[in-house]
Amino acid sequence: MTIYNTEKREDIHKNLIIIIDFGSQYTQLIARRVREIGVYCEIKPYTTSLSELVAKTPKAFILSGGPSSINCNQAPDITSEIFNLGIPILGICYGMQLMANKLSGSVNKSEYCEFGYAQLQLIKQCKLFDGIEDHIDDNGLFSLDVWMSHGDLVTAIPKGFNTVAITSSCPHAVIANEELKLYGIQFHPEVTHTKQGMRILERFICDIAKCEKLWNPDLITNDIINNIKRQVGDSKVILGLSGGVDSSVVAALLHKAIGDKLTCIFVDNGLLRLHEGDQVMAMFAKNMGINIIKVDARRIFLDKLANITDPEQKRKIIGNTFIDVFEEQAAKLDGVEFLAQGTIYPDIIESASTSSSSHVIKSHHNVGGLPEHMKLKLVEPIKELFKDEVRKIGLNLGIPYEMVYRHPFPGPGLGVRIIGEVSEEKADILRQVDHIYIEELTKAGWYAKTSQAFAVFLPVKSVGVVGDARRHEYVVALRAVETVDFMTARWAHLPYELLEVISSRIINEVARISRVTYDISSKPPATIEWE
Ligand code: XMP
């Protein structure tokens, strides 16, 4: 575990890259790549005013791709003044086309759309690619394997620019005005299919825009701890600890920053996984010495859920009951001024641009719905971080790997994995089934290969035979998916042999289960959870 020297103050935000978002599905990926390189960046919608952007004193701008065509009405636009600021700019795909268009080049529909691999031939020297290539042919020509996805292309380059690279179907695949440090690339350096993508981004960020690499887990942790101390001072803070990675990392950070002035509230709602409550208490209370109030609210939740079968009603009851329980506990604590939350950067980006469904989903989970009258100020220590950064910081703070890389678990817990009415008996059965499933997945190395895996309790009974006796018992479904963003997902192709081991263990060890099924639906149209 690292010992943090919080006296040492480094302004880790001083090298800022602003990524202007034109709606590309890859914008967050660009930002994650910039951070992986070691430089802080922020995503801003293209509608942000130039004065607001300039006030942040960025070292460079990256213009993202986007789904629109430059030539259609209401295509996302920015002011041409941005190109006169003397700040380096890298335009990617739509961002390149926009740059060419604004500086009096031209962009037209491509004869055919180009999706997938392309070979980029470098025809002119350029700082962006100097010494970076995948192939050199017999004539000494350099080329790179890149990934393209576009329907329009630049057909005439602006004055002062050179064509640096071409592909078989793209006469200006890279353009540059090196004097003004303006670069346009038609391909996507942020995706892993572009083999040298990271080196190209690093060249732009570190050599052309001259950013130092200050964004690393140690310095970020230091910075967050200092900020918490500054914001909270001597006040007391409460945090709803769920045991998920975000609230766990927030707890560890707050504990480092303010020690005993943090109190966590961990609510056992009867819908947790096997041993989950004990694990959270052992890890945070015993090992780390964090103040935690464990509230046994199992009866309250299960009584309120009796006879309720509608999924949305179940979610609402669980969410509201959580708030009631949390509020009741908070009221018992004296002089609490702050409520800590595990909001992360994607929540902020998504809520700034749209009220997308993922944000709505998240609001079930966070304690964000706490009533106004609680009048607590918010402290959100990880709101600048992506999930992978939160994980790295979690490991740095000494939270065990298994906890940091745990699959997500929904706020309503097993409540949305027991189809129809919830009961203690069903929750107990599901806990055992889920435990066997995850244990076998982990043993076989499949837990880390899947993004989320869990069992679902179905409201059906089926006949089975054990020895000579028939039994009429419950059916469970197993689900495992692979996904990057949880917005779309593919069902995981688990080996038959593994499914066989899991199913046989479940049926043999959990007496109330007579049949096991495997869910082979992808999202869309099926969601990841069943309710
Ligand atoms: P779906 O089922 O919408 O799930 O495909 C996408 C991701 O969100 C999680 N999820 C929830 N998380 N409260 C949460 O905190 C909820 O009500 C909720 N519903 C779904 C789900 O586990 C998956 O990771």
mmCIF file with all atom_site columns, N, CA and C in Angstrom, residues 184-250:
data_model
loop_
_atom_site.group_PDB
_atom_site.id
_atom_site.type_symbol
_atom_site.label_atom_id
_atom_site.label_alt_id
_atom_site.label_comp_id
_atom_site.label_asym_id
_atom_site.label_entity_id
_atom_site.label_seq_id
_atom_site.pdbx_PDB_ins_code
_atom_site.Cartn_x
_atom_site.Cartn_y
_atom_site.Cartn_z
_atom_site.occupancy
_atom_site.B_iso_or_equiv
_atom_site.pdbx_formal_charge
_atom_site.auth_seq_id
_atom_site.auth_comp_id
_atom_site.auth_asym_id
_atom_site.auth_atom_id
_atom_site.pdbx_PDB_model_num
ATOM 1   N N  . GLY A 1 184 ? -5.430  16.915 -38.751 1.00 0.00 ? 184 GLY A N  1
ATOM 2   C CA . GLY A 1 184 ? -6.708  16.237 -38.968 1.00 0.00 ? 184 GLY A CA 1
ATOM 3   C C  . GLY A 1 184 ? -6.443  14.807 -39.391 1.00 0.00 ? 184 GLY A C  1
ATOM 4   N N  . ILE A 1 185 ? -7.083  13.861 -38.711 1.00 0.00 ? 185 ILE A N  1
ATOM 5   C CA . ILE A 1 185 ? -6.886  12.455 -39.091 1.00 0.00 ? 185 ILE A CA 1
ATOM 6   C C  . ILE A 1 185 ? -8.255  11.812 -39.303 1.00 0.00 ? 185 ILE A C  1
ATOM 7   N N  . GLN A 1 186 ? -8.370  11.098 -40.431 1.00 0.00 ? 186 GLN A N  1
ATOM 8   C CA . GLN A 1 186 ? -9.661  10.506 -40.765 1.00 0.00 ? 186 GLN A CA 1
ATOM 9   C C  . GLN A 1 186 ? -9.897  9.204  -39.982 1.00 0.00 ? 186 GLN A C  1
ATOM 10  N N  . PHE A 1 187 ? -8.830  8.595  -39.512 1.00 0.00 ? 187 PHE A N  1
ATOM 11  C CA . PHE A 1 187 ? -8.975  7.304  -38.823 1.00 0.00 ? 187 PHE A CA 1
ATOM 12  C C  . PHE A 1 187 ? -9.134  7.524  -37.308 1.00 0.00 ? 187 PHE A C  1
ATOM 13  N N  . HIS A 1 188 ? -9.394  6.440  -36.601 1.00 0.00 ? 188 HIS A N  1
ATOM 14  C CA . HIS A 1 188 ? -9.634  6.533  -35.150 1.00 0.00 ? 188 HIS A CA 1
ATOM 15  C C  . HIS A 1 188 ? -8.428  6.004  -34.364 1.00 0.00 ? 188 HIS A C  1
ATOM 16  N N  . PRO A 1 189 ? -7.630  6.881  -33.765 1.00 0.00 ? 189 PRO A N  1
ATOM 17  C CA . PRO A 1 189 ? -6.471  6.405  -33.015 1.00 0.00 ? 189 PRO A CA 1
ATOM 18  C C  . PRO A 1 189 ? -6.864  5.812  -31.662 1.00 0.00 ? 189 PRO A C  1
ATOM 19  N N  . GLU A 1 190 ? -8.094  6.121  -31.204 1.00 0.00 ? 190 GLU A N  1
ATOM 20  C CA . GLU A 1 190 ? -8.494  5.712  -29.854 1.00 0.00 ? 190 GLU A CA 1
ATOM 21  C C  . GLU A 1 190 ? -8.869  4.236  -29.772 1.00 0.00 ? 190 GLU A C  1
ATOM 22  N N  . VAL A 1 191 ? -9.190  3.600  -30.927 1.00 0.00 ? 191 VAL A N  1
ATOM 23  C CA . VAL A 1 191 ? -9.604  2.192  -30.849 1.00 0.00 ? 191 VAL A CA 1
ATOM 24  C C  . VAL A 1 191 ? -8.371  1.296  -30.943 1.00 0.00 ? 191 VAL A C  1
ATOM 25  N N  . THR A 1 192 ? -8.429  0.147  -30.312 1.00 0.00 ? 192 THR A N  1
ATOM 26  C CA . THR A 1 192 ? -7.221  -0.697 -30.249 1.00 0.00 ? 192 THR A CA 1
ATOM 27  C C  . THR A 1 192 ? -6.857  -1.263 -31.623 1.00 0.00 ? 192 THR A C  1
ATOM 28  N N  . HIS A 1 193 ? -7.827  -1.296 -32.555 1.00 0.00 ? 193 HIS A N  1
ATOM 29  C CA . HIS A 1 193 ? -7.521  -1.815 -33.899 1.00 0.00 ? 193 HIS A CA 1
ATOM 30  C C  . HIS A 1 193 ? -6.475  -0.945 -34.612 1.00 0.00 ? 193 HIS A C  1
ATOM 31  N N  . THR A 1 194 ? -6.404  0.336  -34.240 1.00 0.00 ? 194 THR A N  1
ATOM 32  C CA . THR A 1 194 ? -5.326  1.168  -34.787 1.00 0.00 ? 194 THR A CA 1
ATOM 33  C C  . THR A 1 194 ? -4.107  0.907  -33.908 1.00 0.00 ? 194 THR A C  1
ATOM 34  N N  . LYS A 1 195 ? -3.196  0.062  -34.430 1.00 0.00 ? 195 LYS A N  1
ATOM 35  C CA . LYS A 1 195 ? -2.144  -0.465 -33.553 1.00 0.00 ? 195 LYS A CA 1
ATOM 36  C C  . LYS A 1 195 ? -1.297  0.631  -32.903 1.00 0.00 ? 195 LYS A C  1
ATOM 37  N N  . GLN A 1 196 ? -0.979  1.659  -33.677 1.00 0.00 ? 196 GLN A N  1
ATOM 38  C CA . GLN A 1 196 ? -0.089  2.697  -33.143 1.00 0.00 ? 196 GLN A CA 1
ATOM 39  C C  . GLN A 1 196 ? -0.877  3.887  -32.593 1.00 0.00 ? 196 GLN A C  1
ATOM 40  N N  . GLY A 1 197 ? -2.185  3.671  -32.371 1.00 0.00 ? 197 GLY A N  1
ATOM 41  C CA . GLY A 1 197 ? -3.047  4.777  -31.962 1.00 0.00 ? 197 GLY A CA 1
ATOM 42  C C  . GLY A 1 197 ? -2.558  5.509  -30.716 1.00 0.00 ? 197 GLY A C  1
ATOM 43  N N  . MET A 1 198 ? -2.147  4.747  -29.709 1.00 0.00 ? 198 MET A N  1
ATOM 44  C CA . MET A 1 198 ? -1.709  5.380  -28.456 1.00 0.00 ? 198 MET A CA 1
ATOM 45  C C  . MET A 1 198 ? -0.437  6.210  -28.672 1.00 0.00 ? 198 MET A C  1
ATOM 46  N N  . ARG A 1 199 ? 0.452   5.681  -29.523 1.00 0.00 ? 199 ARG A N  1
ATOM 47  C CA . ARG A 1 199 ? 1.703   6.434  -29.762 1.00 0.00 ? 199 ARG A CA 1
ATOM 48  C C  . ARG A 1 199 ? 1.399   7.746  -30.497 1.00 0.00 ? 199 ARG A C  1
ATOM 49  N N  . ILE A 1 200 ? 0.441   7.677  -31.403 1.00 0.00 ? 200 ILE A N  1
ATOM 50  C CA . ILE A 1 200 ? 0.093   8.886  -32.160 1.00 0.00 ? 200 ILE A CA 1
ATOM 51  C C  . ILE A 1 200 ? -0.540  9.923  -31.214 1.00 0.00 ? 200 ILE A C  1
ATOM 52  N N  . LEU A 1 201 ? -1.443  9.443  -30.366 1.00 0.00 ? 201 LEU A N  1
ATOM 53  C CA . LEU A 1 201 ? -2.075  10.376 -29.403 1.00 0.00 ? 201 LEU A CA 1
ATOM 54  C C  . LEU A 1 201 ? -1.017  10.950 -28.448 1.00 0.00 ? 201 LEU A C  1
ATOM 55  N N  . GLU A 1 202 ? -0.122  10.085 -28.018 1.00 0.00 ? 202 GLU A N  1
ATOM 56  C CA . GLU A 1 202 ? 0.917   10.528 -27.093 1.00 0.00 ? 202 GLU A CA 1
ATOM 57  C C  . GLU A 1 202 ? 1.818   11.572 -27.761 1.00 0.00 ? 202 GLU A C  1
ATOM 58  N N  . ARG A 1 203 ? 2.120   11.339 -29.048 1.00 0.00 ? 203 ARG A N  1
ATOM 59  C CA . ARG A 1 203 ? 2.947   12.293 -29.780 1.00 0.00 ? 203 ARG A CA 1
ATOM 60  C C  . ARG A 1 203 ? 2.268   13.667 -29.791 1.00 0.00 ? 203 ARG A C  1
ATOM 61  N N  . PHE A 1 204 ? 0.951   13.647 -30.064 1.00 0.00 ? 204 PHE A N  1
ATOM 62  C CA . PHE A 1 204 ? 0.235   14.927 -30.111 1.00 0.00 ? 204 PHE A CA 1
ATOM 63  C C  . PHE A 1 204 ? 0.220   15.591 -28.730 1.00 0.00 ? 204 PHE A C  1
ATOM 64  N N  . ILE A 1 205 ? -0.098  14.801 -27.720 1.00 0.00 ? 205 ILE A N  1
ATOM 65  C CA . ILE A 1 205 ? -0.314  15.362 -26.389 1.00 0.00 ? 205 ILE A CA 1
ATOM 66  C C  . ILE A 1 205 ? 1.006   15.789 -25.722 1.00 0.00 ? 205 ILE A C  1
ATOM 67  N N  . CYS A 1 206 ? 1.992   14.916 -25.803 1.00 0.00 ? 206 CYS A N  1
ATOM 68  C CA . CYS A 1 206 ? 3.220   15.186 -25.041 1.00 0.00 ? 206 CYS A CA 1
ATOM 69  C C  . CYS A 1 206 ? 4.236   15.990 -25.852 1.00 0.00 ? 206 CYS A C  1
ATOM 70  N N  . ASP A 1 207 ? 4.399   15.685 -27.146 1.00 0.00 ? 207 ASP A N  1
ATOM 71  C CA . ASP A 1 207 ? 5.443   16.377 -27.914 1.00 0.00 ? 207 ASP A CA 1
ATOM 72  C C  . ASP A 1 207 ? 4.912   17.651 -28.580 1.00 0.00 ? 207 ASP A C  1
ATOM 73  N N  . ILE A 1 208 ? 3.729   17.547 -29.161 1.00 0.00 ? 208 ILE A N  1
ATOM 74  C CA . ILE A 1 208 ? 3.228   18.731 -29.882 1.00 0.00 ? 208 ILE A CA 1
ATOM 75  C C  . ILE A 1 208 ? 2.578   19.715 -28.899 1.00 0.00 ? 208 ILE A C  1
ATOM 76  N N  . ALA A 1 209 ? 1.718   19.200 -28.008 1.00 0.00 ? 209 ALA A N  1
ATOM 77  C CA . ALA A 1 209 ? 1.045   20.101 -27.057 1.00 0.00 ? 209 ALA A CA 1
ATOM 78  C C  . ALA A 1 209 ? 1.856   20.301 -25.776 1.00 0.00 ? 209 ALA A C  1
ATOM 79  N N  . LYS A 1 210 ? 2.962   19.573 -25.665 1.00 0.00 ? 210 LYS A N  1
ATOM 80  C CA . LYS A 1 210 ? 3.904   19.755 -24.548 1.00 0.00 ? 210 LYS A CA 1
ATOM 81  C C  . LYS A 1 210 ? 3.281   19.567 -23.159 1.00 0.00 ? 210 LYS A C  1
ATOM 82  N N  . CYS A 1 211 ? 2.504   18.512 -23.018 1.00 0.00 ? 211 CYS A N  1
ATOM 83  C CA . CYS A 1 211 ? 1.919   18.227 -21.701 1.00 0.00 ? 211 CYS A CA 1
ATOM 84  C C  . CYS A 1 211 ? 2.843   17.295 -20.912 1.00 0.00 ? 211 CYS A C  1
ATOM 85  N N  . GLU A 1 212 ? 2.971   17.575 -19.621 1.00 0.00 ? 212 GLU A N  1
ATOM 86  C CA . GLU A 1 212 ? 3.706   16.651 -18.744 1.00 0.00 ? 212 GLU A CA 1
ATOM 87  C C  . GLU A 1 212 ? 2.730   15.575 -18.274 1.00 0.00 ? 212 GLU A C  1
ATOM 88  N N  . LYS A 1 213 ? 3.288   14.407 -17.971 1.00 0.00 ? 213 LYS A N  1
ATOM 89  C CA . LYS A 1 213 ? 2.419   13.325 -17.496 1.00 0.00 ? 213 LYS A CA 1
ATOM 90  C C  . LYS A 1 213 ? 2.269   13.418 -15.985 1.00 0.00 ? 213 LYS A C  1
ATOM 91  N N  . LEU A 1 214 ? 1.214   14.058 -15.536 1.00 0.00 ? 214 LEU A N  1
ATOM 92  C CA . LEU A 1 214 ? 1.018   14.234 -14.083 1.00 0.00 ? 214 LEU A CA 1
ATOM 93  C C  . LEU A 1 214 ? -0.175  13.443 -13.561 1.00 0.00 ? 214 LEU A C  1
ATOM 94  N N  . TRP A 1 215 ? -0.866  12.809 -14.501 1.00 0.00 ? 215 TRP A N  1
ATOM 95  C CA . TRP A 1 215 ? -2.109  12.121 -14.120 1.00 0.00 ? 215 TRP A CA 1
ATOM 96  C C  . TRP A 1 215 ? -1.807  10.651 -13.865 1.00 0.00 ? 215 TRP A C  1
ATOM 97  N N  . ASN A 1 216 ? -1.493  10.307 -12.630 1.00 0.00 ? 216 ASN A N  1
ATOM 98  C CA . ASN A 1 216 ? -1.236  8.899  -12.296 1.00 0.00 ? 216 ASN A CA 1
ATOM 99  C C  . ASN A 1 216 ? -1.863  8.608  -10.927 1.00 0.00 ? 216 ASN A C  1
ATOM 100 N N  . PRO A 1 217 ? -2.114  7.332  -10.634 1.00 0.00 ? 217 PRO A N  1
ATOM 101 C CA . PRO A 1 217 ? -2.877  6.999  -9.428  1.00 0.00 ? 217 PRO A CA 1
ATOM 102 C C  . PRO A 1 217 ? -2.339  7.630  -8.134  1.00 0.00 ? 217 PRO A C  1
ATOM 103 N N  . ASP A 1 218 ? -1.032  7.692  -7.963  1.00 0.00 ? 218 ASP A N  1
ATOM 104 C CA . ASP A 1 218 ? -0.492  8.270  -6.720  1.00 0.00 ? 218 ASP A CA 1
ATOM 105 C C  . ASP A 1 218 ? -0.831  9.748  -6.597  1.00 0.00 ? 218 ASP A C  1
ATOM 106 N N  . LEU A 1 219 ? -0.555  10.480 -7.681  1.00 0.00 ? 219 LEU A N  1
ATOM 107 C CA . LEU A 1 219 ? -0.811  11.928 -7.612  1.00 0.00 ? 219 LEU A CA 1
ATOM 108 C C  . LEU A 1 219 ? -2.306  12.232 -7.543  1.00 0.00 ? 219 LEU A C  1
ATOM 109 N N  . ILE A 1 220 ? -3.099  11.419 -8.250  1.00 0.00 ? 220 ILE A N  1
ATOM 110 C CA . ILE A 1 220 ? -4.558  11.646 -8.210  1.00 0.00 ? 220 ILE A CA 1
ATOM 111 C C  . ILE A 1 220 ? -5.061  11.435 -6.772  1.00 0.00 ? 220 ILE A C  1
ATOM 112 N N  . THR A 1 221 ? -4.597  10.361 -6.151  1.00 0.00 ? 221 THR A N  1
ATOM 113 C CA . THR A 1 221 ? -5.037  10.046 -4.783  1.00 0.00 ? 221 THR A CA 1
ATOM 114 C C  . THR A 1 221 ? -4.658  11.185 -3.835  1.00 0.00 ? 221 THR A C  1
ATOM 115 N N  . ASN A 1 222 ? -3.430  11.621 -3.964  1.00 0.00 ? 222 ASN A N  1
ATOM 116 C CA . ASN A 1 222 ? -2.960  12.754 -3.157  1.00 0.00 ? 222 ASN A CA 1
ATOM 117 C C  . ASN A 1 222 ? -3.853  13.983 -3.317  1.00 0.00 ? 222 ASN A C  1
ATOM 118 N N  . ASP A 1 223 ? -4.134  14.269 -4.588  1.00 0.00 ? 223 ASP A N  1
ATOM 119 C CA . ASP A 1 223 ? -4.923  15.448 -4.928  1.00 0.00 ? 223 ASP A CA 1
ATOM 120 C C  . ASP A 1 223 ? -6.337  15.345 -4.330  1.00 0.00 ? 223 ASP A C  1
ATOM 121 N N  . ILE A 1 224 ? -6.931  14.151 -4.456  1.00 0.00 ? 224 ILE A N  1
ATOM 122 C CA . ILE A 1 224 ? -8.294  13.979 -3.937  1.00 0.00 ? 224 ILE A CA 1
ATOM 123 C C  . ILE A 1 224 ? -8.301  14.141 -2.415  1.00 0.00 ? 224 ILE A C  1
ATOM 124 N N  . ILE A 1 225 ? -7.319  13.540 -1.761  1.00 0.00 ? 225 ILE A N  1
ATOM 125 C CA . ILE A 1 225 ? -7.275  13.623 -0.292  1.00 0.00 ? 225 ILE A CA 1
ATOM 126 C C  . ILE A 1 225 ? -7.129  15.090 0.145   1.00 0.00 ? 225 ILE A C  1
ATOM 127 N N  . ASN A 1 226 ? -6.268  15.805 -0.543  1.00 0.00 ? 226 ASN A N  1
ATOM 128 C CA . ASN A 1 226 ? -6.112  17.232 -0.218  1.00 0.00 ? 226 ASN A CA 1
ATOM 129 C C  . ASN A 1 226 ? -7.405  18.007 -0.431  1.00 0.00 ? 226 ASN A C  1
ATOM 130 N N  . ASN A 1 227 ? -8.074  17.700 -1.552  1.00 0.00 ? 227 ASN A N  1
ATOM 131 C CA . ASN A 1 227 ? -9.326  18.408 -1.843  1.00 0.00 ? 227 ASN A CA 1
ATOM 132 C C  . ASN A 1 227 ? -10.396 18.109 -0.802  1.00 0.00 ? 227 ASN A C  1
ATOM 133 N N  . ILE A 1 228 ? -10.467 16.857 -0.367  1.00 0.00 ? 228 ILE A N  1
ATOM 134 C CA . ILE A 1 228 ? -11.469 16.512 0.657   1.00 0.00 ? 228 ILE A CA 1
ATOM 135 C C  . ILE A 1 228 ? -11.175 17.318 1.928   1.00 0.00 ? 228 ILE A C  1
ATOM 136 N N  . LYS A 1 229 ? -9.903  17.339 2.316   1.00 0.00 ? 229 LYS A N  1
ATOM 137 C CA . LYS A 1 229 ? -9.542  18.062 3.551   1.00 0.00 ? 229 LYS A CA 1
ATOM 138 C C  . LYS A 1 229 ? -9.946  19.523 3.430   1.00 0.00 ? 229 LYS A C  1
ATOM 139 N N  . ARG A 1 230 ? -9.655  20.078 2.250   1.00 0.00 ? 230 ARG A N  1
ATOM 140 C CA . ARG A 1 230 ? -9.967  21.503 2.039   1.00 0.00 ? 230 ARG A CA 1
ATOM 141 C C  . ARG A 1 230 ? -11.487 21.734 2.094   1.00 0.00 ? 230 ARG A C  1
ATOM 142 N N  . GLN A 1 231 ? -12.239 20.849 1.430   1.00 0.00 ? 231 GLN A N  1
ATOM 143 C CA . GLN A 1 231 ? -13.685 21.068 1.346   1.00 0.00 ? 231 GLN A CA 1
ATOM 144 C C  . GLN A 1 231 ? -14.391 20.811 2.669   1.00 0.00 ? 231 GLN A C  1
ATOM 145 N N  . VAL A 1 232 ? -13.965 19.776 3.374   1.00 0.00 ? 232 VAL A N  1
ATOM 146 C CA . VAL A 1 232 ? -14.724 19.310 4.534   1.00 0.00 ? 232 VAL A CA 1
ATOM 147 C C  . VAL A 1 232 ? -14.226 19.921 5.848   1.00 0.00 ? 232 VAL A C  1
ATOM 148 N N  . GLY A 1 233 ? -12.959 20.229 5.903   1.00 0.00 ? 233 GLY A N  1
ATOM 149 C CA . GLY A 1 233 ? -12.395 20.806 7.130   1.00 0.00 ? 233 GLY A CA 1
ATOM 150 C C  . GLY A 1 233 ? -12.601 19.877 8.299   1.00 0.00 ? 233 GLY A C  1
ATOM 151 N N  . ASP A 1 234 ? -13.182 20.419 9.386   1.00 0.00 ? 234 ASP A N  1
ATOM 152 C CA . ASP A 1 234 ? -13.383 19.590 10.578  1.00 0.00 ? 234 ASP A CA 1
ATOM 153 C C  . ASP A 1 234 ? -14.782 18.993 10.666  1.00 0.00 ? 234 ASP A C  1
ATOM 154 N N  . SER A 1 235 ? -15.548 19.140 9.581   1.00 0.00 ? 235 SER A N  1
ATOM 155 C CA . SER A 1 235 ? -16.949 18.679 9.649   1.00 0.00 ? 235 SER A CA 1
ATOM 156 C C  . SER A 1 235 ? -17.045 17.165 9.562   1.00 0.00 ? 235 SER A C  1
ATOM 157 N N  . LYS A 1 236 ? -18.233 16.688 9.917   1.00 0.00 ? 236 LYS A N  1
ATOM 158 C CA . LYS A 1 236 ? -18.477 15.242 9.850   1.00 0.00 ? 236 LYS A CA 1
ATOM 159 C C  . LYS A 1 236 ? -19.158 14.887 8.520   1.00 0.00 ? 236 LYS A C  1
ATOM 160 N N  . VAL A 1 237 ? -18.863 13.687 8.051   1.00 0.00 ? 237 VAL A N  1
ATOM 161 C CA . VAL A 1 237 ? -19.385 13.248 6.748   1.00 0.00 ? 237 VAL A CA 1
ATOM 162 C C  . VAL A 1 237 ? -20.061 11.889 6.915   1.00 0.00 ? 237 VAL A C  1
ATOM 163 N N  . ILE A 1 238 ? -21.183 11.695 6.196   1.00 0.00 ? 238 ILE A N  1
ATOM 164 C CA . ILE A 1 238 ? -21.750 10.330 6.157   1.00 0.00 ? 238 ILE A CA 1
ATOM 165 C C  . ILE A 1 238 ? -21.728 9.824  4.722   1.00 0.00 ? 238 ILE A C  1
ATOM 166 N N  . LEU A 1 239 ? -21.648 8.512  4.620   1.00 0.00 ? 239 LEU A N  1
ATOM 167 C CA . LEU A 1 239 ? -21.593 7.872  3.304   1.00 0.00 ? 239 LEU A CA 1
ATOM 168 C C  . LEU A 1 239 ? -22.400 6.583  3.355   1.00 0.00 ? 239 LEU A C  1
ATOM 169 N N  . GLY A 1 240 ? -23.232 6.378  2.335   1.00 0.00 ? 240 GLY A N  1
ATOM 170 C CA . GLY A 1 240 ? -23.934 5.103  2.203   1.00 0.00 ? 240 GLY A CA 1
ATOM 171 C C  . GLY A 1 240 ? -22.990 4.127  1.525   1.00 0.00 ? 240 GLY A C  1
ATOM 172 N N  . LEU A 1 241 ? -22.506 3.142  2.267   1.00 0.00 ? 241 LEU A N  1
ATOM 173 C CA . LEU A 1 241 ? -21.531 2.201  1.725   1.00 0.00 ? 241 LEU A CA 1
ATOM 174 C C  . LEU A 1 241 ? -22.267 0.958  1.251   1.00 0.00 ? 241 LEU A C  1
ATOM 175 N N  . SER A 1 242 ? -22.122 0.638  -0.059  1.00 0.00 ? 242 SER A N  1
ATOM 176 C CA . SER A 1 242 ? -22.844 -0.537 -0.561  1.00 0.00 ? 242 SER A CA 1
ATOM 177 C C  . SER A 1 242 ? -21.921 -1.738 -0.691  1.00 0.00 ? 242 SER A C  1
ATOM 178 N N  . GLY A 1 243 ? -20.606 -1.475 -0.711  1.00 0.00 ? 243 GLY A N  1
ATOM 179 C CA . GLY A 1 243 ? -19.676 -2.581 -0.963  1.00 0.00 ? 243 GLY A CA 1
ATOM 180 C C  . GLY A 1 243 ? -19.285 -2.643 -2.431  1.00 0.00 ? 243 GLY A C  1
ATOM 181 N N  . GLY A 1 244 ? -19.965 -1.842 -3.289  1.00 0.00 ? 244 GLY A N  1
ATOM 182 C CA . GLY A 1 244 ? -19.579 -1.725 -4.698  1.00 0.00 ? 244 GLY A CA 1
ATOM 183 C C  . GLY A 1 244 ? -18.290 -0.918 -4.789  1.00 0.00 ? 244 GLY A C  1
ATOM 184 N N  . VAL A 1 245 ? -17.657 -0.951 -5.965  1.00 0.00 ? 245 VAL A N  1
ATOM 185 C CA . VAL A 1 245 ? -16.329 -0.336 -6.063  1.00 0.00 ? 245 VAL A CA 1
ATOM 186 C C  . VAL A 1 245 ? -16.362 1.188  -5.801  1.00 0.00 ? 245 VAL A C  1
ATOM 187 N N  . ASP A 1 246 ? -17.380 1.872  -6.320  1.00 0.00 ? 246 ASP A N  1
ATOM 188 C CA . ASP A 1 246 ? -17.370 3.337  -6.186  1.00 0.00 ? 246 ASP A CA 1
ATOM 189 C C  . ASP A 1 246 ? -17.484 3.779  -4.726  1.00 0.00 ? 246 ASP A C  1
ATOM 190 N N  . SER A 1 247 ? -18.490 3.250  -4.024  1.00 0.00 ? 247 SER A N  1
ATOM 191 C CA . SER A 1 247 ? -18.641 3.699  -2.631  1.00 0.00 ? 247 SER A CA 1
ATOM 192 C C  . SER A 1 247 ? -17.495 3.187  -1.764  1.00 0.00 ? 247 SER A C  1
ATOM 193 N N  . SER A 1 248 ? -16.916 2.045  -2.129  1.00 0.00 ? 248 SER A N  1
ATOM 194 C CA . SER A 1 248 ? -15.783 1.532  -1.347  1.00 0.00 ? 248 SER A CA 1
ATOM 195 C C  . SER A 1 248 ? -14.573 2.448  -1.479  1.00 0.00 ? 248 SER A C  1
ATOM 196 N N  . VAL A 1 249 ? -14.302 2.886  -2.714  1.00 0.00 ? 249 VAL A N  1
ATOM 197 C CA . VAL A 1 249 ? -13.146 3.761  -2.921  1.00 0.00 ? 249 VAL A CA 1
ATOM 198 C C  . VAL A 1 249 ? -13.390 5.115  -2.245  1.00 0.00 ? 249 VAL A C  1
ATOM 199 N N  . VAL A 1 250 ? -14.617 5.608  -2.318  1.00 0.00 ? 250 VAL A N  1
ATOM 200 C CA . VAL A 1 250 ? -14.927 6.873  -1.646  1.00 0.00 ? 250 VAL A CA 1
ATOM 201 C C  . VAL A 1 250 ? -14.701 6.725  -0.137  1.00 0.00 ? 250 VAL A C  1
#
